Amino acid sequence: GGPRADGGAPAVDEAAALVDLLNSRSLASFLEPLRSLGVEGPSDLGYVEEGDLKAMGMTVIQRRKFHEVKIVAAASSAQVGAPSPASLPAASSTPQGQPSAASSTAPARAAARARAAA
């Protein structure tokens, strides 16, 4: 498997990451049913709905574990590669050049003072 057309990681890496993620919550037995839905990697898990899990025969606890896996997959995909537009903050929420709440405030304050003095 070479690089994917969308510029993401090779499909083999996506498949391996999916297996690792499912194994982490003892859900590897659901790999084939997930693939039959079209899941190719962790980034696709967000499209799987509750009804799909029930149709696979997942127990309540397995479905809860699956939701944990979805959260982990979403968090890791947000950190790796280019973020999807849906994960980006709205442009209006952080004006250009203004510090975000997550940034260190001391350098931001110094920059704000420099701008104010200019």
Short mmCIF file of N, CA and C in Angstrom, two decimals:
data_model
loop_
_atom_site.label_atom_id
_atom_site.label_comp_id
_atom_site.label_asym_id
_atom_site.label_seq_id
_atom_site.Cartn_x
_atom_site.Cartn_y
_atom_site.Cartn_z
N GLY A 1 0.79 -1.19 0.00
CA GLY A 1 0.00 0.00 0.00
C GLY A 1 0.83 1.25 0.00
N GLY A 2 0.70 2.03 -1.03
CA GLY A 2 1.44 3.29 -1.12
C GLY A 2 0.69 4.41 -0.44
N PRO A 3 1.15 5.64 -0.65
CA PRO A 3 0.44 6.79 -0.04
C PRO A 3 -0.98 6.87 -0.56
N ARG A 4 -1.87 7.33 0.28
CA ARG A 4 -3.27 7.44 -0.12
C ARG A 4 -3.45 8.68 -0.99
N ALA A 5 -4.51 8.64 -1.80
CA ALA A 5 -4.78 9.74 -2.71
C ALA A 5 -5.05 11.04 -1.96
N ASP A 6 -5.55 10.94 -0.72
CA ASP A 6 -5.85 12.16 0.03
C ASP A 6 -4.63 12.76 0.70
N GLY A 7 -3.44 12.17 0.45
CA GLY A 7 -2.22 12.71 1.02
C GLY A 7 -1.97 12.26 2.44
N GLY A 8 -2.81 11.40 3.00
CA GLY A 8 -2.63 10.92 4.36
C GLY A 8 -1.59 9.83 4.44
N ALA A 9 -1.52 9.17 5.57
CA ALA A 9 -0.58 8.08 5.77
C ALA A 9 -0.94 6.92 4.85
N PRO A 10 0.03 6.07 4.54
CA PRO A 10 -0.29 4.89 3.73
C PRO A 10 -1.40 4.07 4.38
N ALA A 11 -2.20 3.43 3.55
CA ALA A 11 -3.35 2.67 4.03
C ALA A 11 -2.93 1.57 4.99
N VAL A 12 -1.74 1.00 4.79
CA VAL A 12 -1.27 -0.07 5.68
C VAL A 12 -1.13 0.46 7.10
N ASP A 13 -0.60 1.67 7.25
CA ASP A 13 -0.45 2.26 8.58
C ASP A 13 -1.80 2.52 9.22
N GLU A 14 -2.76 2.97 8.42
CA GLU A 14 -4.11 3.22 8.93
C GLU A 14 -4.72 1.92 9.45
N ALA A 15 -4.57 0.84 8.67
CA ALA A 15 -5.13 -0.45 9.05
C ALA A 15 -4.47 -0.96 10.33
N ALA A 16 -3.15 -0.82 10.41
CA ALA A 16 -2.43 -1.28 11.60
C ALA A 16 -2.84 -0.46 12.83
N ALA A 17 -3.02 0.83 12.65
CA ALA A 17 -3.44 1.68 13.76
C ALA A 17 -4.84 1.30 14.23
N LEU A 18 -5.71 0.93 13.29
CA LEU A 18 -7.06 0.51 13.64
C LEU A 18 -7.02 -0.78 14.47
N VAL A 19 -6.22 -1.74 14.03
CA VAL A 19 -6.09 -3.00 14.76
C VAL A 19 -5.56 -2.75 16.17
N ASP A 20 -4.53 -1.91 16.29
CA ASP A 20 -3.95 -1.61 17.61
C ASP A 20 -5.00 -0.97 18.52
N LEU A 21 -5.76 -0.05 17.96
CA LEU A 21 -6.78 0.65 18.74
C LEU A 21 -7.86 -0.31 19.23
N LEU A 22 -8.34 -1.17 18.34
CA LEU A 22 -9.36 -2.14 18.74
C LEU A 22 -8.81 -3.14 19.76
N ASN A 23 -7.56 -3.56 19.57
CA ASN A 23 -6.94 -4.48 20.53
C ASN A 23 -6.82 -3.85 21.92
N SER A 24 -6.63 -2.53 21.96
CA SER A 24 -6.44 -1.85 23.24
C SER A 24 -7.67 -1.95 24.14
N ARG A 25 -8.84 -2.20 23.54
CA ARG A 25 -10.08 -2.32 24.31
C ARG A 25 -10.75 -3.68 24.11
N SER A 26 -9.94 -4.67 23.68
CA SER A 26 -10.44 -6.04 23.46
C SER A 26 -11.61 -6.08 22.47
N LEU A 27 -11.51 -5.30 21.41
CA LEU A 27 -12.57 -5.23 20.41
C LEU A 27 -12.11 -5.71 19.03
N ALA A 28 -10.96 -6.39 18.98
CA ALA A 28 -10.41 -6.81 17.69
C ALA A 28 -11.34 -7.76 16.94
N SER A 29 -12.21 -8.47 17.65
CA SER A 29 -13.13 -9.39 16.98
C SER A 29 -14.13 -8.65 16.09
N PHE A 30 -14.23 -7.34 16.24
CA PHE A 30 -15.16 -6.54 15.43
C PHE A 30 -14.47 -5.87 14.24
N LEU A 31 -13.21 -6.22 13.99
CA LEU A 31 -12.47 -5.61 12.89
C LEU A 31 -13.16 -5.86 11.54
N GLU A 32 -13.50 -7.11 11.26
CA GLU A 32 -14.13 -7.41 9.97
C GLU A 32 -15.50 -6.76 9.81
N PRO A 33 -16.38 -6.82 10.83
CA PRO A 33 -17.66 -6.10 10.67
C PRO A 33 -17.46 -4.60 10.45
N LEU A 34 -16.46 -4.00 11.09
CA LEU A 34 -16.19 -2.58 10.89
C LEU A 34 -15.71 -2.33 9.46
N ARG A 35 -14.83 -3.22 8.99
CA ARG A 35 -14.34 -3.06 7.61
C ARG A 35 -15.48 -3.20 6.62
N SER A 36 -16.43 -4.09 6.92
CA SER A 36 -17.56 -4.27 6.00
C SER A 36 -18.43 -3.02 5.93
N LEU A 37 -18.37 -2.19 6.98
CA LEU A 37 -19.08 -0.90 6.96
C LEU A 37 -18.32 0.14 6.14
N GLY A 38 -17.04 -0.13 5.88
CA GLY A 38 -16.21 0.80 5.14
C GLY A 38 -15.15 1.48 5.98
N VAL A 39 -14.99 1.06 7.24
CA VAL A 39 -13.97 1.65 8.11
C VAL A 39 -12.60 1.17 7.63
N GLU A 40 -11.73 2.11 7.29
CA GLU A 40 -10.39 1.77 6.82
C GLU A 40 -9.32 2.09 7.85
N GLY A 41 -9.61 3.00 8.76
CA GLY A 41 -8.64 3.39 9.76
C GLY A 41 -9.32 4.12 10.90
N PRO A 42 -8.54 4.50 11.91
CA PRO A 42 -9.11 5.17 13.09
C PRO A 42 -9.93 6.42 12.76
N SER A 43 -9.54 7.14 11.72
CA SER A 43 -10.26 8.38 11.39
C SER A 43 -11.68 8.11 10.91
N ASP A 44 -11.97 6.88 10.50
CA ASP A 44 -13.32 6.54 10.04
C ASP A 44 -14.26 6.15 11.17
N LEU A 45 -13.73 5.92 12.36
CA LEU A 45 -14.57 5.43 13.46
C LEU A 45 -15.67 6.40 13.85
N GLY A 46 -15.45 7.67 13.64
CA GLY A 46 -16.45 8.68 13.98
C GLY A 46 -17.74 8.55 13.17
N TYR A 47 -17.67 7.84 12.06
CA TYR A 47 -18.84 7.68 11.21
C TYR A 47 -19.70 6.48 11.62
N VAL A 48 -19.17 5.65 12.51
CA VAL A 48 -19.91 4.46 12.96
C VAL A 48 -20.93 4.90 14.00
N GLU A 49 -22.17 4.49 13.81
CA GLU A 49 -23.26 4.91 14.70
C GLU A 49 -23.67 3.78 15.63
N GLU A 50 -24.41 4.14 16.66
CA GLU A 50 -24.86 3.20 17.68
C GLU A 50 -25.59 2.00 17.07
N GLY A 51 -26.45 2.24 16.10
CA GLY A 51 -27.18 1.16 15.45
C GLY A 51 -26.26 0.17 14.74
N ASP A 52 -25.15 0.69 14.20
CA ASP A 52 -24.18 -0.19 13.55
C ASP A 52 -23.56 -1.15 14.56
N LEU A 53 -23.26 -0.62 15.75
CA LEU A 53 -22.64 -1.43 16.80
C LEU A 53 -23.61 -2.51 17.29
N LYS A 54 -24.86 -2.13 17.46
CA LYS A 54 -25.88 -3.10 17.89
C LYS A 54 -26.05 -4.19 16.84
N ALA A 55 -26.03 -3.80 15.55
CA ALA A 55 -26.19 -4.77 14.47
C ALA A 55 -25.04 -5.77 14.43
N MET A 56 -23.85 -5.33 14.91
CA MET A 56 -22.69 -6.23 14.96
C MET A 56 -22.78 -7.20 16.13
N GLY A 57 -23.72 -6.95 17.02
CA GLY A 57 -23.86 -7.81 18.19
C GLY A 57 -23.02 -7.38 19.37
N MET A 58 -22.57 -6.13 19.38
CA MET A 58 -21.79 -5.64 20.53
C MET A 58 -22.68 -5.56 21.76
N THR A 59 -22.11 -5.96 22.89
CA THR A 59 -22.80 -5.81 24.17
C THR A 59 -22.75 -4.35 24.59
N VAL A 60 -23.49 -4.00 25.61
CA VAL A 60 -23.48 -2.62 26.12
C VAL A 60 -22.05 -2.20 26.49
N ILE A 61 -21.34 -3.05 27.20
CA ILE A 61 -19.97 -2.72 27.63
C ILE A 61 -19.06 -2.58 26.43
N GLN A 62 -19.19 -3.46 25.45
CA GLN A 62 -18.37 -3.36 24.25
C GLN A 62 -18.65 -2.06 23.51
N ARG A 63 -19.91 -1.65 23.47
CA ARG A 63 -20.25 -0.38 22.81
C ARG A 63 -19.63 0.79 23.57
N ARG A 64 -19.62 0.73 24.88
CA ARG A 64 -18.99 1.81 25.66
C ARG A 64 -17.49 1.84 25.41
N LYS A 65 -16.87 0.66 25.32
CA LYS A 65 -15.44 0.60 25.00
C LYS A 65 -15.19 1.18 23.61
N PHE A 66 -16.09 0.87 22.67
CA PHE A 66 -15.94 1.39 21.32
C PHE A 66 -15.99 2.92 21.34
N HIS A 67 -16.88 3.49 22.14
CA HIS A 67 -16.96 4.95 22.22
C HIS A 67 -15.66 5.53 22.79
N GLU A 68 -15.01 4.82 23.71
CA GLU A 68 -13.69 5.25 24.21
C GLU A 68 -12.68 5.23 23.06
N VAL A 69 -12.72 4.17 22.26
CA VAL A 69 -11.82 4.05 21.12
C VAL A 69 -12.04 5.22 20.15
N LYS A 70 -13.29 5.58 19.91
CA LYS A 70 -13.60 6.71 19.02
C LYS A 70 -12.98 7.99 19.55
N ILE A 71 -13.05 8.19 20.86
CA ILE A 71 -12.50 9.40 21.47
C ILE A 71 -10.98 9.43 21.29
N VAL A 72 -10.34 8.28 21.55
CA VAL A 72 -8.88 8.19 21.38
C VAL A 72 -8.50 8.45 19.93
N ALA A 73 -9.26 7.85 19.01
CA ALA A 73 -8.97 8.02 17.58
C ALA A 73 -9.12 9.48 17.17
N ALA A 74 -10.16 10.13 17.67
CA ALA A 74 -10.38 11.54 17.33
C ALA A 74 -9.26 12.42 17.87
N ALA A 75 -8.83 12.12 19.09
CA ALA A 75 -7.76 12.91 19.70
C ALA A 75 -6.44 12.71 18.97
N SER A 76 -6.15 11.48 18.60
CA SER A 76 -4.87 11.23 17.93
C SER A 76 -4.88 11.77 16.51
N SER A 77 -6.02 11.72 15.82
CA SER A 77 -6.06 12.24 14.46
C SER A 77 -5.97 13.77 14.48
N ALA A 78 -6.40 14.39 15.56
CA ALA A 78 -6.30 15.84 15.67
C ALA A 78 -4.84 16.27 15.86
N GLN A 79 -4.01 15.38 16.42
CA GLN A 79 -2.60 15.71 16.67
C GLN A 79 -1.71 15.35 15.50
N VAL A 80 -2.12 14.39 14.67
CA VAL A 80 -1.28 13.89 13.59
C VAL A 80 -1.77 14.44 12.27
N GLY A 81 -0.85 14.97 11.47
CA GLY A 81 -1.21 15.43 10.14
C GLY A 81 -2.01 16.71 10.16
N ALA A 82 -2.55 17.04 9.02
CA ALA A 82 -3.33 18.27 8.91
C ALA A 82 -4.68 18.08 9.56
N PRO A 83 -5.08 19.00 10.40
CA PRO A 83 -6.39 18.86 11.04
C PRO A 83 -7.50 19.02 10.02
N SER A 84 -8.59 18.36 10.26
CA SER A 84 -9.73 18.51 9.37
C SER A 84 -10.38 19.85 9.63
N PRO A 85 -11.06 20.42 8.65
CA PRO A 85 -11.70 21.73 8.86
C PRO A 85 -12.65 21.73 10.06
N ALA A 86 -13.30 20.61 10.32
CA ALA A 86 -14.25 20.56 11.43
C ALA A 86 -13.55 20.69 12.78
N SER A 87 -12.26 20.29 12.84
CA SER A 87 -11.56 20.35 14.13
C SER A 87 -10.89 21.70 14.36
N LEU A 88 -10.89 22.55 13.34
CA LEU A 88 -10.27 23.86 13.49
C LEU A 88 -11.23 24.83 14.18
N PRO A 89 -10.68 25.71 15.03
CA PRO A 89 -11.57 26.70 15.65
C PRO A 89 -12.08 27.67 14.59
N ALA A 90 -13.24 28.22 14.84
CA ALA A 90 -13.80 29.20 13.91
C ALA A 90 -12.86 30.40 13.83
N ALA A 91 -12.70 30.96 12.66
CA ALA A 91 -11.76 32.06 12.46
C ALA A 91 -12.08 33.25 13.35
N SER A 92 -13.36 33.46 13.65
CA SER A 92 -13.74 34.63 14.43
C SER A 92 -13.47 34.46 15.92
N SER A 93 -13.21 33.22 16.39
CA SER A 93 -13.05 33.01 17.83
C SER A 93 -11.71 33.51 18.34
N THR A 94 -10.67 33.54 17.49
CA THR A 94 -9.36 34.02 17.92
C THR A 94 -8.87 35.02 16.88
N PRO A 95 -8.99 36.32 17.16
CA PRO A 95 -8.53 37.32 16.19
C PRO A 95 -7.06 37.13 15.86
N GLN A 96 -6.68 37.44 14.63
CA GLN A 96 -5.30 37.28 14.19
C GLN A 96 -4.37 38.03 15.13
N GLY A 97 -3.32 37.35 15.59
CA GLY A 97 -2.33 38.00 16.44
C GLY A 97 -2.69 38.02 17.91
N GLN A 98 -3.88 37.64 18.26
CA GLN A 98 -4.27 37.62 19.66
C GLN A 98 -3.94 36.26 20.27
N PRO A 99 -3.54 36.23 21.54
CA PRO A 99 -3.22 34.94 22.17
C PRO A 99 -4.48 34.11 22.38
N SER A 100 -4.35 32.83 22.18
CA SER A 100 -5.48 31.96 22.50
C SER A 100 -5.38 31.59 23.97
N ALA A 101 -6.44 31.06 24.54
CA ALA A 101 -6.44 30.69 25.95
C ALA A 101 -5.40 29.63 26.25
N ALA A 102 -5.04 28.81 25.25
CA ALA A 102 -4.11 27.72 25.47
C ALA A 102 -2.66 28.19 25.43
N SER A 103 -2.40 29.39 24.89
CA SER A 103 -1.01 29.82 24.76
C SER A 103 -0.47 30.35 26.10
N SER A 104 0.84 30.40 26.17
CA SER A 104 1.48 30.95 27.37
C SER A 104 1.18 32.44 27.40
N THR A 105 0.77 32.95 28.55
CA THR A 105 0.31 34.34 28.58
C THR A 105 1.43 35.36 28.70
N ALA A 106 2.56 35.03 29.30
CA ALA A 106 3.63 36.01 29.47
C ALA A 106 4.16 36.53 28.13
N PRO A 107 4.56 35.66 27.20
CA PRO A 107 5.01 36.19 25.90
C PRO A 107 3.90 36.93 25.17
N ALA A 108 2.68 36.47 25.32
CA ALA A 108 1.56 37.12 24.65
C ALA A 108 1.36 38.53 25.21
N ARG A 109 1.49 38.67 26.53
CA ARG A 109 1.34 40.00 27.12
C ARG A 109 2.45 40.93 26.63
N ALA A 110 3.67 40.40 26.53
CA ALA A 110 4.79 41.21 26.05
C ALA A 110 4.53 41.65 24.61
N ALA A 111 4.03 40.75 23.79
CA ALA A 111 3.73 41.08 22.41
C ALA A 111 2.62 42.13 22.34
N ALA A 112 1.62 42.01 23.22
CA ALA A 112 0.52 42.97 23.23
C ALA A 112 1.04 44.36 23.63
N ARG A 113 1.94 44.39 24.62
CA ARG A 113 2.51 45.68 25.03
C ARG A 113 3.30 46.30 23.88
N ALA A 114 4.04 45.45 23.15
CA ALA A 114 4.86 45.95 22.02
C ALA A 114 3.95 46.54 20.95
N ARG A 115 2.82 45.84 20.69
CA ARG A 115 1.88 46.35 19.69
C ARG A 115 1.25 47.67 20.16
N ALA A 116 0.92 47.74 21.44
CA ALA A 116 0.29 48.94 21.96
C ALA A 116 1.25 50.13 21.92
N ALA A 117 2.54 49.86 22.13
CA ALA A 117 3.52 50.93 22.15
C ALA A 117 3.85 51.42 20.75
N ALA A 118 3.63 50.60 19.77
CA ALA A 118 3.99 50.94 18.38
C ALA A 118 3.08 51.99 17.79
#
